[in-house]
Coordinates of C-alpha atoms in Angstrom, one line a residue:
X165 CA 68.1 213.0 170.7
X166 CA 70.3 215.4 172.7
X167 CA 74.0 214.9 172.6
X168 CA 76.0 214.6 175.8
X169 CA 77.6 217.9 177.0
X170 CA 81.0 216.8 176.2
X171 CA 80.2 216.0 172.6
X172 CA 78.6 219.5 172.2
X173 CA 81.8 220.9 173.6
X174 CA 84.0 218.9 171.3
X175 CA 81.6 219.6 168.5
X176 CA 82.1 223.4 168.9
X177 CA 85.9 223.0 168.4
X178 CA 85.4 221.2 165.3
X179 CA 85.6 223.2 162.1
X180 CA 83.3 222.1 159.2
X181 CA 82.7 224.4 156.4
X182 CA 80.4 223.8 153.4
X183 CA 81.4 225.9 150.5
X184 CA 78.5 226.9 148.7
X185 CA 79.9 228.1 145.5
X186 CA 83.2 226.1 145.1
X187 CA 83.9 222.7 146.3
X188 CA 80.2 221.7 146.9
X189 CA 81.5 219.3 149.5
X190 CA 82.5 219.1 153.1
X191 CA 85.8 220.4 154.0
X192 CA 86.6 218.4 157.1
X193 CA 89.0 219.2 160.0
X194 CA 88.1 216.1 162.4
X195 CA 91.4 214.4 162.6
X196 CA 91.9 213.1 166.1
X197 CA 88.2 213.0 167.1
X198 CA 86.5 209.6 167.7
X199 CA 84.3 208.4 165.1
X200 CA 81.2 208.9 167.2
X201 CA 81.8 212.7 167.5
X202 CA 82.6 212.9 163.7
X203 CA 79.2 211.2 163.2
X204 CA 77.3 213.5 165.5
X205 CA 78.9 216.6 163.6
X206 CA 77.9 215.2 160.2
X207 CA 74.3 214.9 161.4
X208 CA 74.2 218.4 162.6
X209 CA 75.5 219.7 159.3
X210 CA 73.5 217.6 157.1
X211 CA 70.3 218.6 158.8
X212 CA 71.0 222.2 157.5
X213 CA 71.2 221.0 153.8
X214 CA 68.0 221.8 151.7
X215 CA 66.4 219.3 149.5
X216 CA 65.8 219.4 145.7
X217 CA 63.5 218.0 143.3
X218 CA 64.4 215.0 141.0
X219 CA 62.8 212.8 138.4
X220 CA 61.5 209.7 140.3
X221 CA 62.6 207.2 137.9
X222 CA 63.6 203.7 139.5
X223 CA 66.4 202.9 137.3
X224 CA 68.0 206.3 137.1
X225 CA 67.7 206.9 141.1
X226 CA 68.5 203.3 142.2
X227 CA 70.9 201.8 139.7
X228 CA 72.3 204.3 137.3
X229 CA 73.4 206.9 139.9
X230 CA 76.3 205.6 142.4
X231 CA 75.2 207.5 145.5
X232 CA 71.4 206.7 144.7
X233 CA 72.4 203.2 144.3
X234 CA 74.2 202.8 147.7
X235 CA 71.5 204.6 149.6
X236 CA 68.6 202.5 148.0
X237 CA 70.8 199.4 149.1
X238 CA 71.2 200.7 152.5
X239 CA 67.3 201.1 152.7
X240 CA 66.9 197.7 151.5
X241 CA 69.2 196.3 154.1
X242 CA 66.6 197.4 156.8
X243 CA 64.1 194.5 155.6
X244 CA 64.8 190.9 155.3
X245 CA 63.0 190.3 152.0
X246 CA 64.7 193.4 150.2
X247 CA 68.1 192.2 151.5
X248 CA 67.5 188.8 150.0
X249 CA 66.5 190.6 146.7
X250 CA 69.8 192.8 146.8
X251 CA 71.7 189.6 147.7
X252 CA 70.2 187.8 144.5
X253 CA 71.1 190.9 142.2
X254 CA 74.7 190.8 143.5
X255 CA 74.9 187.1 142.8
X256 CA 73.7 187.6 139.1
X257 CA 76.4 190.3 138.7
X258 CA 79.1 188.0 140.3
X259 CA 77.9 185.1 138.0
X260 CA 78.3 187.0 134.8
X261 CA 82.1 187.6 135.8
X262 CA 82.7 184.4 137.1
X263 CA 84.9 181.8 135.2
X264 CA 82.9 178.8 133.8
X265 CA 84.5 176.3 135.9
X266 CA 83.4 178.2 139.1
X267 CA 79.9 179.0 138.1
X268 CA 78.3 175.7 139.3
X269 CA 78.9 176.2 143.1
X270 CA 77.7 179.8 142.8
X271 CA 74.6 178.5 141.3
X272 CA 74.0 176.0 144.0
X273 CA 74.4 178.6 146.7
X274 CA 71.9 181.0 144.9
X275 CA 69.1 178.6 144.6
X276 CA 68.9 177.6 148.3
X277 CA 65.7 178.2 150.1
X278 CA 67.3 180.5 152.6
X279 CA 68.9 182.5 149.7
X280 CA 66.2 183.2 147.3
X281 CA 63.8 186.2 147.7
X282 CA 60.1 184.9 148.4
X283 CA 59.0 186.9 145.1
X284 CA 61.3 184.5 143.1
X285 CA 60.2 181.7 144.9
X286 CA 56.6 182.4 144.3
X287 CA 57.2 182.9 140.4
X288 CA 59.5 180.1 139.9
X289 CA 58.9 177.4 142.5
X290 CA 61.8 175.6 144.2
X291 CA 60.1 172.4 143.0
X292 CA 60.2 173.5 139.4
X293 CA 63.8 174.5 139.9
X294 CA 64.7 171.0 141.2
X295 CA 63.0 169.2 138.6
X296 CA 64.9 171.2 136.1
X297 CA 68.1 170.9 137.9
X298 CA 67.7 167.0 138.1
X299 CA 66.9 166.6 134.3
X300 CA 69.5 169.0 132.8
X301 CA 72.1 169.2 135.6
X302 CA 74.4 172.1 135.6
X303 CA 73.3 173.6 132.1
X304 CA 75.0 176.6 130.3
X305 CA 71.5 177.2 129.0
X306 CA 69.4 177.0 132.3
X307 CA 71.7 178.7 134.4
X308 CA 71.6 182.1 132.4
X309 CA 67.9 181.6 132.2
X310 CA 67.5 181.4 135.8
X311 CA 69.7 184.3 136.6
X312 CA 68.1 186.5 133.7
X313 CA 64.7 185.5 134.9
X314 CA 65.2 186.3 138.5
X315 CA 67.0 189.6 137.6
X316 CA 64.2 191.0 135.6
X317 CA 61.5 189.9 138.2
X318 CA 63.3 191.3 141.1
X319 CA 63.9 194.7 139.5
X320 CA 60.2 194.9 138.4
X321 CA 59.2 194.0 142.1
X322 CA 61.6 196.5 143.6
X323 CA 60.5 199.3 141.3
X324 CA 57.0 199.3 142.6
X325 CA 56.2 199.2 146.4
X326 CA 59.7 199.2 147.7
X327 CA 60.7 201.9 145.5
X328 CA 57.6 204.0 146.8
X329 CA 58.7 203.4 150.4
X330 CA 62.2 204.3 149.6
X331 CA 60.9 207.7 148.1
X332 CA 59.3 208.3 151.5
X333 CA 62.3 207.5 153.7
X334 CA 65.2 209.4 155.3
X335 CA 67.5 207.6 153.0
X336 CA 65.9 209.2 150.0
X337 CA 66.1 212.5 151.8
X338 CA 69.8 212.0 152.0
X339 CA 70.0 211.4 148.5
X340 CA 68.3 214.7 147.7
X341 CA 70.7 216.6 149.9
X342 CA 73.6 215.0 147.9
X343 CA 71.9 216.0 144.7
X344 CA 71.7 219.7 146.1
X345 CA 75.5 219.6 146.8
X346 CA 76.0 218.2 143.2
X347 CA 74.1 221.1 141.8
X348 CA 76.2 223.8 143.3
X349 CA 78.0 226.2 141.2
X350 CA 81.5 225.1 139.9
X351 CA 84.3 227.6 139.5
X352 CA 88.1 227.6 139.1
X353 CA 88.3 227.8 142.9
X354 CA 87.0 224.4 143.0
X355 CA 90.3 223.1 141.8
X356 CA 94.0 223.5 142.2
X357 CA 95.8 223.9 138.8
X358 CA 99.1 222.0 138.0
X359 CA 101.4 221.5 135.0
X360 CA 100.6 221.8 131.4
X361 CA 100.1 218.1 130.0
X362 CA 99.7 219.1 126.2
X363 CA 97.5 221.1 124.0
X364 CA 94.0 220.5 122.4
X365 CA 92.5 222.4 119.5
X366 CA 91.3 225.5 121.2
X367 CA 93.8 225.5 124.2
X368 CA 96.0 223.9 126.6
X369 CA 95.4 220.8 128.7
X370 CA 96.5 221.0 132.3
X371 CA 96.3 218.7 135.3
X372 CA 94.1 219.7 138.0
X373 CA 92.9 218.5 141.6
X374 CA 89.6 218.8 143.2
X375 CA 90.4 220.6 146.6
X376 CA 87.7 218.9 148.6
X377 CA 88.5 215.2 147.8
X378 CA 92.2 215.3 146.2
X379 CA 90.7 213.6 143.0
X380 CA 93.1 214.4 140.1
X381 CA 91.8 215.2 136.5
X382 CA 92.9 216.8 133.3
X383 CA 91.4 220.2 132.5
X384 CA 90.9 220.8 128.9
X385 CA 90.7 224.7 128.3
X386 CA 88.9 226.1 125.3
X387 CA 89.8 229.7 124.9
X388 CA 86.8 231.6 124.1
X389 CA 88.3 234.1 121.6
X390 CA 90.0 231.0 119.8
X391 CA 86.6 229.3 119.6
X392 CA 85.0 232.4 118.1
X393 CA 87.7 233.1 115.5
X394 CA 87.6 229.4 114.2
X395 CA 83.8 229.3 114.5
X396 CA 84.1 226.3 116.6
X397 CA 81.1 226.7 118.9
X398 CA 78.9 223.9 117.4
X399 CA 82.1 221.5 117.5
X400 CA 82.9 222.5 121.2
X401 CA 79.4 222.2 122.5
X402 CA 78.9 218.8 120.5
X403 CA 81.9 217.3 122.2
X404 CA 80.8 218.5 125.6
X405 CA 77.2 217.1 125.2
X406 CA 78.5 213.7 123.9
X407 CA 81.0 213.3 126.7
X408 CA 78.2 214.3 129.2
X409 CA 76.0 211.5 127.8
X410 CA 78.4 208.6 127.5
X411 CA 79.3 206.8 130.7
X412 CA 81.9 204.2 129.6
X413 CA 85.0 202.6 131.3
X414 CA 86.6 202.8 128.0
X415 CA 85.9 206.5 127.0
X416 CA 87.0 209.6 128.9
X417 CA 84.4 211.0 131.3
X418 CA 83.4 214.4 131.7
X419 CA 83.1 215.2 135.4
X420 CA 82.7 219.1 135.4
X421 CA 82.2 222.0 132.9
X422 CA 82.8 225.6 134.0
X423 CA 84.1 228.8 132.6
X424 CA 86.4 231.5 133.6
X425 CA 86.7 235.0 132.2
X426 CA 89.0 233.8 129.1
X427 CA 88.1 230.2 128.7
X428 CA 85.5 227.1 128.9
X429 CA 87.0 224.3 130.8
X430 CA 86.1 220.8 130.4
X431 CA 87.4 218.5 133.6
X432 CA 88.0 215.0 132.1
X433 CA 89.5 211.8 133.3
X434 CA 93.3 212.1 133.8
X435 CA 95.2 209.6 131.7
X436 CA 98.8 209.6 132.9
X437 CA 100.1 206.6 130.5
X438 CA 100.5 208.5 127.2
X439 CA 98.7 207.7 123.9
X440 CA 99.0 204.7 121.8
X441 CA 101.0 206.6 119.1
X442 CA 103.7 207.2 121.5
X443 CA 103.7 203.7 122.7
X444 CA 103.7 202.3 119.2
X445 CA 106.6 204.4 117.9
X446 CA 108.7 205.7 120.8
X447 CA 109.0 202.5 123.3
X448 CA 111.5 200.5 121.2
X449 CA 110.8 198.7 118.0
X450 CA 107.7 199.9 116.4
X451 CA 104.4 198.0 117.0
X452 CA 103.3 195.7 119.9
X453 CA 103.3 191.9 120.6
X454 CA 100.0 190.6 119.3
X455 CA 98.9 189.7 122.9
X456 CA 99.1 193.3 123.9
X457 CA 97.4 194.6 120.5
X458 CA 94.6 192.0 121.1
X459 CA 94.0 193.5 124.7
X460 CA 93.7 197.0 123.4
X461 CA 91.6 196.1 120.4
X462 CA 89.2 194.4 122.8
X463 CA 88.9 197.5 125.0
X464 CA 88.3 199.6 122.1
X465 CA 85.6 197.2 120.8
X466 CA 83.9 197.8 124.3
X467 CA 84.2 201.5 123.9
X468 CA 82.8 201.7 120.5
X469 CA 80.0 199.4 121.7
X470 CA 79.2 201.9 124.3
X471 CA 79.2 204.9 121.9
X472 CA 77.1 203.0 119.4
X473 CA 74.7 202.1 122.0
X474 CA 74.0 205.8 122.5
X475 CA 73.8 206.0 118.8
X476 CA 77.1 208.0 118.5
X477 CA 79.7 207.4 115.9
X478 CA 83.1 208.3 116.8
X479 CA 84.8 209.0 113.3
X480 CA 88.2 209.8 114.5
X481 CA 89.8 206.6 115.9
X482 CA 93.5 206.7 115.6
X483 CA 96.5 206.0 118.0
X484 CA 97.1 209.6 119.2
X485 CA 93.4 209.8 120.4
X486 CA 93.6 206.5 122.6
X487 CA 95.1 207.2 126.0
X488 CA 96.4 204.8 128.8
X489 CA 95.6 205.2 132.5
X490 CA 97.8 204.3 135.3
X491 CA 96.9 200.6 135.3
X492 CA 97.4 200.3 131.5
X493 CA 93.8 200.5 130.5
X494 CA 92.8 202.4 127.4
X495 CA 90.1 205.0 127.0
X496 CA 89.0 206.7 123.6
X497 CA 89.5 210.6 123.8
X498 CA 88.8 213.7 121.8
X499 CA 85.1 213.3 120.7
X500 CA 85.2 216.6 118.7
X501 CA 84.0 214.8 115.4
X502 CA 81.8 212.3 116.9
X503 CA 78.2 212.8 116.0
X504 CA 74.8 211.4 117.1
X505 CA 73.1 209.2 114.4
X506 CA 69.3 209.5 114.6
X507 CA 67.4 206.2 115.0
X508 CA 66.7 204.7 111.6
X509 CA 68.6 207.3 109.8
X510 CA 72.0 207.6 108.2
X511 CA 74.5 210.6 108.1
X512 CA 77.0 212.2 105.8
X513 CA 80.2 213.8 106.4
X514 CA 83.8 213.7 104.8
X515 CA 85.4 214.1 108.3
X516 CA 88.4 212.1 110.0
X517 CA 92.2 211.8 109.7
X518 CA 93.7 210.7 106.3
X519 CA 94.7 207.2 106.5
X520 CA 92.0 206.0 108.9
X521 CA 88.9 207.3 107.1
X522 CA 86.7 204.5 105.7
X523 CA 86.1 204.4 101.8
X524 CA 82.5 205.3 102.3
X525 CA 83.7 208.5 104.1
X526 CA 86.3 209.3 101.4
X527 CA 83.5 208.8 98.9
X528 CA 81.2 211.1 100.7
X529 CA 78.5 208.5 100.9
X530 CA 76.0 208.0 103.6
X531 CA 76.8 205.8 106.7
X532 CA 76.1 204.9 110.4
X533 CA 78.6 203.3 112.5
X534 CA 80.6 201.5 109.7
X535 CA 83.6 204.0 109.7
X536 CA 84.5 203.1 113.2
X537 CA 84.9 199.4 112.6
X538 CA 87.2 200.2 109.6
X539 CA 89.2 202.5 111.8
X540 CA 89.6 199.7 114.4
X541 CA 91.0 197.4 111.6
X542 CA 93.5 200.2 110.6
X543 CA 94.5 200.5 114.3
X544 CA 94.7 196.9 114.9
X545 CA 97.0 196.4 111.8
X546 CA 99.2 199.5 113.0
X547 CA 99.6 198.0 116.5
X548 CA 100.9 194.9 115.1
X549 CA 102.7 195.9 112.1
X550 CA 104.2 199.2 113.4
X551 CA 102.8 201.3 110.5
X552 CA 99.3 202.2 109.2
X553 CA 97.9 199.9 106.3
X554 CA 97.7 202.7 103.8
X555 CA 100.6 205.0 104.4
X556 CA 104.2 204.7 105.7
X557 CA 105.3 206.6 108.7
X558 CA 107.5 209.7 108.1
X559 CA 107.1 209.2 104.1
X560 CA 105.1 212.0 102.5
X561 CA 102.4 210.9 100.4
X562 CA 99.7 213.1 99.0
X563 CA 96.2 213.0 100.6
X564 CA 94.8 211.9 97.1
X565 CA 97.0 209.0 97.0
X566 CA 96.3 207.8 100.4
X567 CA 92.5 208.1 99.5
X568 CA 93.0 206.3 96.3
X569 CA 94.7 203.4 98.3
X570 CA 92.0 203.4 100.8
X571 CA 89.4 203.0 98.0
X572 CA 91.2 200.5 95.7
X573 CA 94.3 198.9 97.2
X574 CA 94.5 195.8 99.5
X575 CA 96.6 195.9 102.7
X576 CA 99.7 193.8 102.7
X577 CA 100.3 191.5 105.7
X578 CA 103.9 190.4 107.2
X579 CA 104.9 187.4 109.2
X580 CA 104.0 189.7 112.4
X581 CA 100.4 188.6 111.8
X582 CA 98.8 185.3 113.1
X583 CA 96.1 183.8 111.0
X584 CA 93.6 185.1 113.4
X585 CA 94.9 188.7 113.3
X586 CA 95.1 188.7 109.7
X587 CA 91.6 187.3 109.4
X588 CA 90.2 190.0 111.8
X589 CA 92.0 192.8 110.0
X590 CA 90.7 191.8 106.7
X591 CA 87.2 191.3 107.8
X592 CA 87.3 194.8 109.3
X593 CA 88.9 196.4 106.3
X594 CA 86.6 195.2 103.9
X595 CA 85.8 198.2 101.3
X596 CA 82.0 197.5 101.1
X597 CA 80.5 198.5 104.5
X598 CA 77.5 196.2 103.9
X599 CA 79.5 193.1 104.4
X600 CA 82.3 194.7 106.8
X601 CA 82.5 192.8 110.2
X602 CA 80.3 194.9 112.8
X603 CA 78.0 196.2 110.2
X604 CA 75.8 193.3 109.5
X605 CA 73.2 193.9 112.4
X606 CA 75.1 192.5 115.2
X607 CA 77.5 195.5 115.9
X608 CA 80.2 195.0 118.5
X609 CA 79.1 191.4 119.2
X610 CA 80.1 190.3 115.7
X611 CA 83.6 191.5 116.4
X612 CA 83.7 190.2 119.9
X613 CA 82.8 186.7 118.6
X614 CA 86.1 186.5 116.3
X615 CA 88.5 183.9 117.2
X616 CA 91.2 186.4 117.9
X617 CA 89.4 187.2 121.1
X618 CA 88.9 183.7 122.3
X619 CA 91.3 184.4 125.4
X620 CA 89.4 187.5 126.3
X621 CA 86.4 187.1 128.7
X622 CA 84.5 190.5 127.9
X623 CA 82.3 190.4 131.0
X624 CA 85.5 190.6 133.2
X625 CA 87.1 192.9 130.9
X626 CA 84.0 195.3 130.9
X627 CA 84.0 195.0 134.8
X628 CA 87.6 196.1 135.0
X629 CA 88.8 192.7 136.3
X630 CA 91.4 191.9 133.7
X631 CA 95.0 193.0 134.1
X632 CA 96.7 194.9 131.4
X633 CA 99.5 193.4 129.5
X634 CA 101.5 196.7 130.1
X635 CA 101.4 198.9 133.2
X636 CA 103.0 202.5 132.9
X637 CA 106.0 203.4 135.2
X638 CA 104.4 206.1 137.4
X639 CA 107.9 207.7 137.4
X640 CA 108.1 208.0 133.5
X641 CA 106.4 210.6 131.3
X642 CA 105.0 209.0 128.2
X643 CA 104.7 212.1 126.1
X644 CA 106.7 215.0 124.5
X645 CA 108.5 217.3 127.2
X646 CA 106.5 220.1 128.2
X647 CA 109.0 222.6 126.7
X648 CA 108.4 220.9 123.3
X649 CA 104.7 221.8 123.5
X650 CA 104.1 224.7 121.2
X651 CA 102.6 227.8 122.9
X652 CA 99.5 229.2 121.6
X653 CA 99.7 232.6 120.2
X654 CA 97.6 235.6 121.2
X655 CA 94.3 235.8 119.3
X656 CA 93.8 239.2 117.8
X657 CA 91.1 241.0 116.2
X658 CA 88.3 239.1 118.0
X659 CA 86.1 240.6 120.8
X660 CA 83.8 238.8 123.0
X661 CA 80.1 240.1 123.2
X662 CA 77.2 239.8 125.6
X663 CA 75.5 237.7 123.1
X664 CA 78.2 235.1 123.3
X665 CA 77.2 234.3 126.9
X666 CA 74.3 232.1 125.9
X667 CA 76.7 229.7 124.2
X668 CA 79.0 229.7 127.3
X669 CA 76.0 228.9 129.6
X670 CA 75.2 225.7 127.5
X671 CA 78.9 224.5 127.9
X672 CA 79.5 225.6 131.7
X673 CA 76.8 223.5 133.3
X674 CA 78.8 222.4 136.5
X675 CA 79.0 218.9 137.8
X676 CA 78.2 215.8 135.7
X677 CA 75.9 213.4 138.0
X678 CA 77.6 210.0 137.7
X679 CA 81.2 211.1 137.7
X680 CA 80.5 213.6 140.4
X681 CA 78.9 210.8 142.5
X682 CA 81.7 208.5 141.8
X683 CA 84.2 211.0 143.2
X684 CA 82.9 211.1 147.0
X685 CA 82.3 207.4 146.7
X686 CA 86.0 206.8 146.4
X687 CA 86.8 209.2 149.2
X688 CA 87.9 207.7 152.6
X689 CA 85.4 209.6 154.6
X690 CA 82.5 208.7 152.5
X691 CA 81.1 206.0 154.7
X692 CA 80.6 208.6 157.6
X693 CA 79.1 211.2 155.1
X694 CA 76.8 208.7 153.2
X695 CA 73.8 207.5 155.1
X696 CA 71.7 208.2 158.2
X697 CA 72.3 206.0 161.2
X698 CA 69.1 206.4 163.0
X699 CA 65.3 206.9 162.3
X700 CA 65.3 210.4 163.8
X701 CA 68.3 211.5 161.8
X702 CA 66.6 213.5 159.1
X703 CA 63.1 214.7 159.5
X704 CA 60.8 214.1 156.6
X705 CA 60.6 217.3 154.7
X706 CA 59.5 218.4 151.1
X707 CA 62.0 219.5 148.6
X708 CA 62.7 223.2 148.7
X709 CA 63.9 223.8 145.2
X710 CA 63.3 222.3 141.7

């Protein structure tokens, strides 16, 4: 389809630049032009992008990856039956986060003949649904079964013929072009660098901004010479690989990894609200009200659950490693000591922070995930009491004495603890890991079921739908003054060699798919950039690179 002469003329005046080695996105100068003109120019530019090869897995392409999920849903919207399938899946997601008193109305709507996909009607006839409904009414047992059965059935259906049709569509072509953009090289020129926020073990942490989208991040710099001097290569690579693997609302995300001449750079979620240590000890009287401590403990429980699901034990849960975002929600950070636990195996390692290490770690025994539940007990105690259970703040105690208390002494509880809070702390701080809460086969579900969390709707919490009890002031700085942050001294006597580049290439791998795809999805022009609008928008082509 040819564009009208006037649009071609305007299009010639529009500057659109695709940076091949920097931003990996469009830099747009379209302000003031009509939306139809913008769309035509987008179409011309998109048609120039090559395709890439990807593994054709339904759940990866259509569920896990944000842009892939949106494009698959746009494809489904072109067919009535597939549209019904997507609506039912949305109803399942809504049901999971809907308060109990409102679930009956949602269920009645979702079981109507005009709402249900034909594939579900065939498998579970409306007559059967009506018979069960008449017999049990709105049942807390039937409704979850109905939605769970339908959820599995519809995904099984979508993953076969509809998925095959999607792979042969212009929508999948558009996804492959996004993947090509995602895989473009990332350099320091991708970002604007801002002030120093703090320091890590191998270098400074600075604020940075993606030039193309304006998205703010924290850039953790790992100085190459400092890593080499301390023999920290395996630790740095381990942290990067774990951050890359975990996709959790309650753990900091790795969005980009790149290198400069002097440093390896990990671009992470920006957390402006300070750490829990600052909030516990520098915001008035030490400690929190129990309601606030419960909320943070619930989010930590979700974060540990997400790590453990990937068979990762964190091993360094402490207040300074828990950061608050702009909305008052917490994320686990600094995964340098985290490690993967092979399925069916145990690990060994006397690592962590004194006062938070579990008895089995102190004794150098083998373990799986038990040290994290012990540390959660320590942290919950500290948030309520205003000091850790086995050492007093600003009082010097030898490491050996702290470890003796951890192995042998019982913690003491003041009047600040409710009966439920005391109960949960005691169950998490059991010396024997085999009977500790969270370590008896149920993992996080054991902890979530404790009566202290009766007011927490975990489904809504995991969906980000609960308000935090404390929201940081955007004008305040919840950390040390930048002038108080110690400067790193120059590393002497260490030279970088060509053989080191093999390690650097393992760390500096560019964009991480899910965080990268979330970024343009939040951009205000994403709707215009996302999907084809007409059948002839993109010609069917074979991928040009794998």
